[in-house]
Structures are given as structure tokens and as C-alpha cells.
Coordinates of C-alpha atoms in Angstrom, one line a residue:
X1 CA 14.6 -11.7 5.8
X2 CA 17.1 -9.3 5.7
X3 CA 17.7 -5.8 5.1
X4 CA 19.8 -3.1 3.4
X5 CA 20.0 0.6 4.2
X6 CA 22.7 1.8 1.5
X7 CA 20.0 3.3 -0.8
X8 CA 18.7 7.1 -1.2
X9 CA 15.3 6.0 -2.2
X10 CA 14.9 3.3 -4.7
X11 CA 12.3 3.5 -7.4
X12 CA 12.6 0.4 -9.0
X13 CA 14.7 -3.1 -9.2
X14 CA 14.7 -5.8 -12.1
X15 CA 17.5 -9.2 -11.3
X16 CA 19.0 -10.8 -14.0
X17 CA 22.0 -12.8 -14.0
X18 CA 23.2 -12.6 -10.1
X19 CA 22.9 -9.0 -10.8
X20 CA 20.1 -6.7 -9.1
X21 CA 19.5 -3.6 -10.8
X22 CA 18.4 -0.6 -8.9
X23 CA 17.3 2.6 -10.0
X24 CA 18.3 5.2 -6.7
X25 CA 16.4 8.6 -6.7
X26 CA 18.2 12.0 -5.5
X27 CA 16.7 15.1 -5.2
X28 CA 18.6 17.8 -6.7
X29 CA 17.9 21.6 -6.9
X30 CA 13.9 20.9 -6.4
X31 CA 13.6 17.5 -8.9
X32 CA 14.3 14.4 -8.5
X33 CA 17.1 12.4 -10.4
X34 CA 17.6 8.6 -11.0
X35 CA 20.6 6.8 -11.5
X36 CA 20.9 2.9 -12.0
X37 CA 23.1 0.9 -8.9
X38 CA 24.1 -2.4 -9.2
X39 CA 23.9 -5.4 -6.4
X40 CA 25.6 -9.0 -6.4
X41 CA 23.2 -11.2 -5.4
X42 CA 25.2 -14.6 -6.3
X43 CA 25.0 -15.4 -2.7
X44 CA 21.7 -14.2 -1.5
X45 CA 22.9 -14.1 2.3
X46 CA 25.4 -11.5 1.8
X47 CA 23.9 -9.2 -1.1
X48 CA 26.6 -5.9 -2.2
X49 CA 26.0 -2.9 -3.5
X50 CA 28.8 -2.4 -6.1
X51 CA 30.5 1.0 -5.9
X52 CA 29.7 3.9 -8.7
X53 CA 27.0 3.5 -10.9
X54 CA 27.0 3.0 -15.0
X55 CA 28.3 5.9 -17.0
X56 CA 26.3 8.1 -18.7
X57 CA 23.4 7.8 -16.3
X58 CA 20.2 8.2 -17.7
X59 CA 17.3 9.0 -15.3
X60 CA 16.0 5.1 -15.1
X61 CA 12.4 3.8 -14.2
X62 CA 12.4 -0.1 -15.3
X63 CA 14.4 -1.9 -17.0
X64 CA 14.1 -5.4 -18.8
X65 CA 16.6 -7.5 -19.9
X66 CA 16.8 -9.9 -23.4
X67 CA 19.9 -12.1 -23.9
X68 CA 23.0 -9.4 -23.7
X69 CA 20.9 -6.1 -23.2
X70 CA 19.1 -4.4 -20.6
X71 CA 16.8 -2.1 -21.8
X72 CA 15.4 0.8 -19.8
X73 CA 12.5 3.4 -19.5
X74 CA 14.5 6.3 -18.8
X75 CA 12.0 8.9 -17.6
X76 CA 12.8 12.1 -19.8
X77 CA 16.0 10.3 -21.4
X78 CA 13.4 8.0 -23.1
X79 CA 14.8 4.2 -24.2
X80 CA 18.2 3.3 -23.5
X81 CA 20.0 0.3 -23.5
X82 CA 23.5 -1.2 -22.4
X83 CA 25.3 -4.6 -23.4
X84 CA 25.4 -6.9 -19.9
X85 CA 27.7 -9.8 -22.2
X86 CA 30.7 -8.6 -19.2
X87 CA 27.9 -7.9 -15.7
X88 CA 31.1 -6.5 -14.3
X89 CA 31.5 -3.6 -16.9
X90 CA 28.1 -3.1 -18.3
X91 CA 28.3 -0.8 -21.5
X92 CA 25.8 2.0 -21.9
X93 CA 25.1 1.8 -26.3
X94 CA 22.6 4.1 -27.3
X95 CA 19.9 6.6 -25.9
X96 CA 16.8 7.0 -28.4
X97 CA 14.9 10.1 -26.9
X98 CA 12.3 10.9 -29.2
X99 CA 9.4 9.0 -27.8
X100 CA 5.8 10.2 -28.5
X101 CA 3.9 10.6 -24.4
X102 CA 6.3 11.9 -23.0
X103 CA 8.9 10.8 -20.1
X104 CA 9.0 6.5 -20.3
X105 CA 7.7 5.0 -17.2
X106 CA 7.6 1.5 -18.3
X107 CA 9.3 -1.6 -20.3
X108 CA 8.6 -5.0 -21.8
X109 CA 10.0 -7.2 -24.4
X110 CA 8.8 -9.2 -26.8
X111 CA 10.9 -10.7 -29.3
X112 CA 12.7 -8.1 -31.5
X113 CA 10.3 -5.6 -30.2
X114 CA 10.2 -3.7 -27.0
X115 CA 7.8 -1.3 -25.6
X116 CA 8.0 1.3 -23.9
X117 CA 5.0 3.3 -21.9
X118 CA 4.5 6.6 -20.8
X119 CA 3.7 9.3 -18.6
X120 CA 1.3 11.0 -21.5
X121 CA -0.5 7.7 -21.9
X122 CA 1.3 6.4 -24.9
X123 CA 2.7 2.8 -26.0
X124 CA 5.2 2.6 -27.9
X125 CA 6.8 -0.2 -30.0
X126 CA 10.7 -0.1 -30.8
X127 CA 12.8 -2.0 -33.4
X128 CA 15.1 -4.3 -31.4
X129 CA 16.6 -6.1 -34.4
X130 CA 19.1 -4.2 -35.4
X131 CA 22.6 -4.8 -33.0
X132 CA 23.6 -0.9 -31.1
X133 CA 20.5 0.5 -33.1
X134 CA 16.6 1.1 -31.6
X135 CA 13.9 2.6 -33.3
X136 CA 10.6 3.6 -32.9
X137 CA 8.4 1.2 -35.3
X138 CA 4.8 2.5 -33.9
X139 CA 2.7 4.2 -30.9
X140 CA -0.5 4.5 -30.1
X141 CA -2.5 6.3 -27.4
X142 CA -4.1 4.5 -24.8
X143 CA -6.4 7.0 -22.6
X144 CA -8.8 9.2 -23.4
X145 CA -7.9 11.7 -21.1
X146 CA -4.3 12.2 -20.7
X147 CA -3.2 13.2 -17.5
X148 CA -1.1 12.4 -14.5
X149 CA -3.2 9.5 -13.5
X150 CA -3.1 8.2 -16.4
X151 CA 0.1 7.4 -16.7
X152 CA 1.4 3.5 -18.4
X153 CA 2.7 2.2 -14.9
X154 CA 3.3 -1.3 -16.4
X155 CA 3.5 -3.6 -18.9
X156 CA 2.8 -7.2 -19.2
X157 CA 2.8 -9.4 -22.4
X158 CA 0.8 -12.2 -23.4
X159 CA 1.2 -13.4 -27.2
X160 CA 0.8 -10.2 -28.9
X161 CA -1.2 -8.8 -26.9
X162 CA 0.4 -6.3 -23.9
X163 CA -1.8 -5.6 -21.3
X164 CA -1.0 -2.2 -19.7
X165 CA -1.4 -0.4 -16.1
X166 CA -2.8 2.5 -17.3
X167 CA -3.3 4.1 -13.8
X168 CA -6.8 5.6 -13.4
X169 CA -7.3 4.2 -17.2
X170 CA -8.0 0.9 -15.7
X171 CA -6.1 -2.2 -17.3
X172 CA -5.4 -1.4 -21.5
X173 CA -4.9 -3.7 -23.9
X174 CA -3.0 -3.5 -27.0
X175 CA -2.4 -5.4 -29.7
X176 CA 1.0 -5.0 -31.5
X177 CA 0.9 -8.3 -34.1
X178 CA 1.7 -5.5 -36.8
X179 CA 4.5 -3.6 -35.1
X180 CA 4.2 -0.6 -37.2
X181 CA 0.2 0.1 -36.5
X182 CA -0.4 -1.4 -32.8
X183 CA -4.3 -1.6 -32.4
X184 CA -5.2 -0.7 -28.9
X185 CA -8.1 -2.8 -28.3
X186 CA -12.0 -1.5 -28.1
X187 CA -12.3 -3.5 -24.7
X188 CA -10.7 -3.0 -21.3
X189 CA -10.7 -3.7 -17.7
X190 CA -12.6 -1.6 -15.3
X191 CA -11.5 -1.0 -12.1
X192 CA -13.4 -0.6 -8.7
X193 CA -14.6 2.7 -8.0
X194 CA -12.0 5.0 -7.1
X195 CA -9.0 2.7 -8.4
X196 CA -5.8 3.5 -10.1
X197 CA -3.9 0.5 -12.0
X198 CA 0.0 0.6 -10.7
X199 CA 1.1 -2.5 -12.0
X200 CA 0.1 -5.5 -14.2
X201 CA 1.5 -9.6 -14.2
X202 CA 0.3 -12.1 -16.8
X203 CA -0.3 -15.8 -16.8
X204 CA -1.1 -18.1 -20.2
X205 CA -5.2 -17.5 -19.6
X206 CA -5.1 -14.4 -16.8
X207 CA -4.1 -10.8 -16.1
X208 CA -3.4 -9.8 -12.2
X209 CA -3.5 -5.9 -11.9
X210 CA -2.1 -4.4 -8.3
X211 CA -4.8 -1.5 -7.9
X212 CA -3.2 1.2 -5.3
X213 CA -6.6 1.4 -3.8
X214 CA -8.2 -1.9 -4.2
X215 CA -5.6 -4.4 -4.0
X216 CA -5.2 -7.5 -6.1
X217 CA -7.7 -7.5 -8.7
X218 CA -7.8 -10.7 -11.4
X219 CA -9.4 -10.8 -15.0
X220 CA -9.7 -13.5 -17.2
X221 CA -8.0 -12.6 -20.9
X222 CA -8.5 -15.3 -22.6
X223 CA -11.4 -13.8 -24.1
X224 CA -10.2 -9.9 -24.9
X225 CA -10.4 -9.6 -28.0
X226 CA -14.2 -10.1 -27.9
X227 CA -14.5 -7.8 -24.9
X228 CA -16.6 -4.3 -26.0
X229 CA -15.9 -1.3 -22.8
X230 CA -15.3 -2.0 -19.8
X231 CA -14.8 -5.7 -19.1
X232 CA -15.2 -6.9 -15.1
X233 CA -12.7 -8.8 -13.0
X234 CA -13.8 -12.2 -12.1
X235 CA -12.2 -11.4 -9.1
X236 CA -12.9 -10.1 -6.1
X237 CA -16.2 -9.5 -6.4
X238 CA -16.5 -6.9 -3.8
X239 CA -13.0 -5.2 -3.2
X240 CA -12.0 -5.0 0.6
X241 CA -9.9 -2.3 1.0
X242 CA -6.1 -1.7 0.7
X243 CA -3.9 -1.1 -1.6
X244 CA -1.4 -2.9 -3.9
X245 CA 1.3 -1.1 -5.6
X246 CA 3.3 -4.2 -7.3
X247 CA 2.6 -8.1 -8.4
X248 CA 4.3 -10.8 -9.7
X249 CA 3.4 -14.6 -10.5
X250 CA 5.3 -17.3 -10.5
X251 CA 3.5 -20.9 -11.2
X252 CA 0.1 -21.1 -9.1
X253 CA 1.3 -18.2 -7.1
X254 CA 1.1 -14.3 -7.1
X255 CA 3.0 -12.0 -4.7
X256 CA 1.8 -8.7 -4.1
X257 CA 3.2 -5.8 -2.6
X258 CA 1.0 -3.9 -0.2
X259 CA 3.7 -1.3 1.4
X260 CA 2.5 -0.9 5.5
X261 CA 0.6 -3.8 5.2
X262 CA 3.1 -6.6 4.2
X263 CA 3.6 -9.1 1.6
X264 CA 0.4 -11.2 0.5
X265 CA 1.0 -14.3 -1.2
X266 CA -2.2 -15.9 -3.0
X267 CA -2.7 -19.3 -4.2
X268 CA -4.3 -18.5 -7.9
X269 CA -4.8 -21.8 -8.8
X270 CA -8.1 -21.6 -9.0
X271 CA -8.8 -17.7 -9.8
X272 CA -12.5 -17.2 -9.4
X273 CA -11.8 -18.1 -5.8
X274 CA -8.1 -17.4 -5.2
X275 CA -6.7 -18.3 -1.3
X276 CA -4.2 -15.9 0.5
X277 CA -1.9 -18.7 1.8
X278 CA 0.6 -16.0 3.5
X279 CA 1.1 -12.5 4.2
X280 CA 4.6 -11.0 5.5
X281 CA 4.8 -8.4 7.9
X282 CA 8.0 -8.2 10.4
X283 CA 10.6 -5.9 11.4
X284 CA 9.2 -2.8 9.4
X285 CA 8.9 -4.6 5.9
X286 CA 6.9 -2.0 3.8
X287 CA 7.1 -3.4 0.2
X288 CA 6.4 -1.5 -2.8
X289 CA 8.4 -2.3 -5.4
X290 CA 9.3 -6.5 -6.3
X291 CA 10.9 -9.0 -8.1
X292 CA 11.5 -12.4 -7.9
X293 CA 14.6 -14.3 -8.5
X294 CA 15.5 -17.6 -7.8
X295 CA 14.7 -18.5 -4.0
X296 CA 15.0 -14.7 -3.3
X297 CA 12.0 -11.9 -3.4
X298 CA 14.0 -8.6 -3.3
X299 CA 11.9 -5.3 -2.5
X300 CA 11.9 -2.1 -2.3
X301 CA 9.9 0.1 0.3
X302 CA 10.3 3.3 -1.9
X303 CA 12.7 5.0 0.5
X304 CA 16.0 3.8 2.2
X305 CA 15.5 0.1 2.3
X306 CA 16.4 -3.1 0.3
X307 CA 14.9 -6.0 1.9
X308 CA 15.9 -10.1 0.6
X309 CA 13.2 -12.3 1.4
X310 CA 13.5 -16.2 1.3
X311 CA 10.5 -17.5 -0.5
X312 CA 8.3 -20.5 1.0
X313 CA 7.1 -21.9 -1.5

């Protein structure tokens, strides 16, 4: 492992293209801004944070790339996006504020869609198929009770369905077959008592929620659209403490980010009885924020710290 100091605080990290982008949080005059900073990561052993940052900077929370764009939940800036055909010159296009819920917390795409949740509990489904033009196509609500734990975290997408960290909401599921009138689902999974949804990963047949008080908590969504209320996990049965703040899958694998207590990495092969095969804890790695990339895990701890982790497997 190794690890980089040149950040403020980063709040979030997406790679794509031997590029890492970072969104770096300053506080200024009693708030906190966020611009996005760029990494080369073509070499892994001797990552470098690039100089500057891209111009106009919208305040950035996660971004997502599709063939030459990057898209981006920009907090109270709303959806933005820039053309990444040249990574050394990004291009900032277009900023399309007018978002119903609020600042954008979160980002998926699908197709020529992309959607974008946030902070008041809303989803909502752009237009991607127009070249330097977005639009908002639909929204829908997706808590009850909106509030600031119930907040669209994130977003993974599975067909047409996109299953969303919906905080304290539990895990929400929408369906957005018909762009123009998403359907938010009448079933959805509950979480453990006391739990708050802070991030979501999909597989073909499962969903894999990182609850910040229960840790890694699995459902099976092959069968959702039959679901009525609150659905169960299949697993764990009985939560054992700790948190998880981020998780990703690749193949039979999930990595999830636990901050103080490491890096777990379960075998999900079998997911009604999934096997931590690993967890990572050395030389003050606190991980909160991940993504995977090639051979390389890069994380954030949420402060100073970029760490590159070489993955086995």
C-alpha cells in the first residue's frame, strides 16, 4: 500500500481512463466547498496529483463516466458534465441546476439516461441523448419523510431498475423503464434497527448496501418487483456491529470500506453464507470512500489521505 497526503479532505474519487478523479473539500467562510483534482494513475506505483483543478468548478460529490463524458452530482450546482475525449484538457460543457430535492449527492448511468439523487430524497432521470445538452426527463420522491437522513447516498443500477441508498430510508428501488414517469417501487429493503444506508453495489441477481451502523448487509433482487414493504436481507441474519460507509463488487468478490476498522473483503459467492476472506488494516488505513480500478483499490479516508492498495485477488 501506499499513501498520499496532498489532499484537503477528499469527499469522493471515481477512475476512469488512467485518470483518478477527486472531489477535495475546503472550508471557506463557515461552509464547505468542493472542487474536482485530477490524479495519473497510469503507473500505479508512482500516482500524481496534477496541478489546478478543471475550470469553472462546480462543488462535486460523484461523478460517473460514459464514453467521452463525465457526469457529476454537483451538490447545489446540480448536474454537470465535461468532455474527457483529451484527459489532459478535460472541458467543462454544461451545468443544468434546476434539479427537484435539492443539492445532488449522487450519479449513475444508464444508457442515454443518468440519474441523479438528492439531499431532499429525490431521483431524478436526465436526458443524455442529446450531444452538450442535459435535461431533466422525470423525478420522483423516494422517502416519506424528507430530511437529512434521508438523503440518496447512492445509486446502483440493475436493468431498469436503480436501487438507491436512501440513508435512514433503507435501500429504495425505482423503476425508470419509462423515463418520463419513474415508478418508485411499493417494496424495499429494511435495514437493522438503527441503520442508515450510505452506499449501494449491484450484481446480476443481488444488491449489497454498506449500512454506517451495521456493516455489509446483502438482499436478494431478483425478486423486487413482487416485494410489498419492507423486504429482509438474506444476509446477516443478526448484524454484528460496525459500520460500513462504501462497497464495491467485482466477480465473486465485495470490498467494503469500514473507516478505523480496515478494508473487509468477502467472498459472495455463495451470499446466504458469504466468507470474509481478508480484511486490511496497516499503517493508519481508515477507508471510507473506494473504487476499484484495474489491480489498484484507491481510497479515501475522508480527510488528508489517498491511499493505493494492490488487490489479492
Amino acid at each position: 500500500m501506499s499513501t498520499l497526503s496532498t489532499l484537503t479532505e477528499g469527499s469522493t474519487l471515481t477512475a476512469y481512463r488512467d485518470v483518478l478523479f477527486v472531489g477535495e473539500r475546503y472550508q471557506t467562510g463557515g461552509y464547505y466547498e468542493s472542487y474536482p483534482v485530477l490524479f495519473d494513475i497510469g503507473n500505479p506505483g508512482a500516482v500524481t496529483k496534477r496541478s489546478g483543478t478543471v475550470s469553472p468548478n462546480y462543488s462535486n460529490f460523484a461523478f460517473a463516466p460514459a464514453g467521452d463524458y463525465m457526469f457529476i452530482a454537483a451538490e447545489r450546482s446540480g448536474a454537470t458534465y465535461w468532455n474527457v475525449a483529451n484527459l489532459a484538457v478535460p472541458q467543462p460543457i454544461g451545468t443544468y441546476v434546476h434539479l427537484l430535492g435539492s443539492y445532488a449527492w449522487s450519479v449513475a448511468i444508464s444508457g442515454n439516461v443518468a440519474l441523479i439523487g438528492t439531499a431532499g430524497s429525490y431521483l431524478n432521470v436526465l436526458d443524455l441523448s442529446y450531444d452538450n445538452s442535459i435535461s431533466v426527463l422525470g423525478s420522483i420522491k423516494t422517502a416519506t419523510v424528507v430530511g437529512d437522513t434521508t438523503e440518496i447516498r447512492g445509486i446502483a443500477v440493475q436493468g431498469s431498475l436503480a436501487f438507491l441508498a436512501n440513508e435512514t430510508a433503507g435501500l429504495r428501488i425505482v423503476d425508470f423503464s419509462s423515463p418520463g414517469f419513474p415508478i418508485l417501487l411499493n417494496g424495499y429493503g429494511a435495514l437493522p434497527a438503527g441503520g442508515s444506508a450510505a452506499a449501494v453495489a449491484a450484481t446480476e441477481s443481488l444488491v449489497l448496501v454498506a449500512d454506517s451502523v451495521n456493516g455489509l448487509l446483502i438482499y436478494d433482487s431478483s425478486t423486487v418487483r413482487s416485494w410489498t414493504g419492507a423486504q429482509g436481507r438474506i444476509w446477516p441474519a443478526s448484524p454484528s456491529g460496525g459500520g460500513a460507509y462504501d462497497v464495491k463488487v467485482r466477480g465473486n468478490y465485495a470490498y467494503v470500506a469500514r473507516g478505523a476498522a480496515g478494508l473487509d473483503i468477502w467472498d459472495i459467492s455463495n451470499p446466504y453464507n458469504p466468507v470474509k476472506v481478508g480484511n486490511f488494516l496497516a499503517g493508519g488505513f481508515s477507508p471510507i470512500h473506494i473504487t476499484l480500478y484495474k489491480k489498484q483499490l484507491y481510497a479515501l479516508d475522508g480527510n488528508g489521505k489517498l491511499y493505493v492498495l494492490n488487490l489479492v485477488p
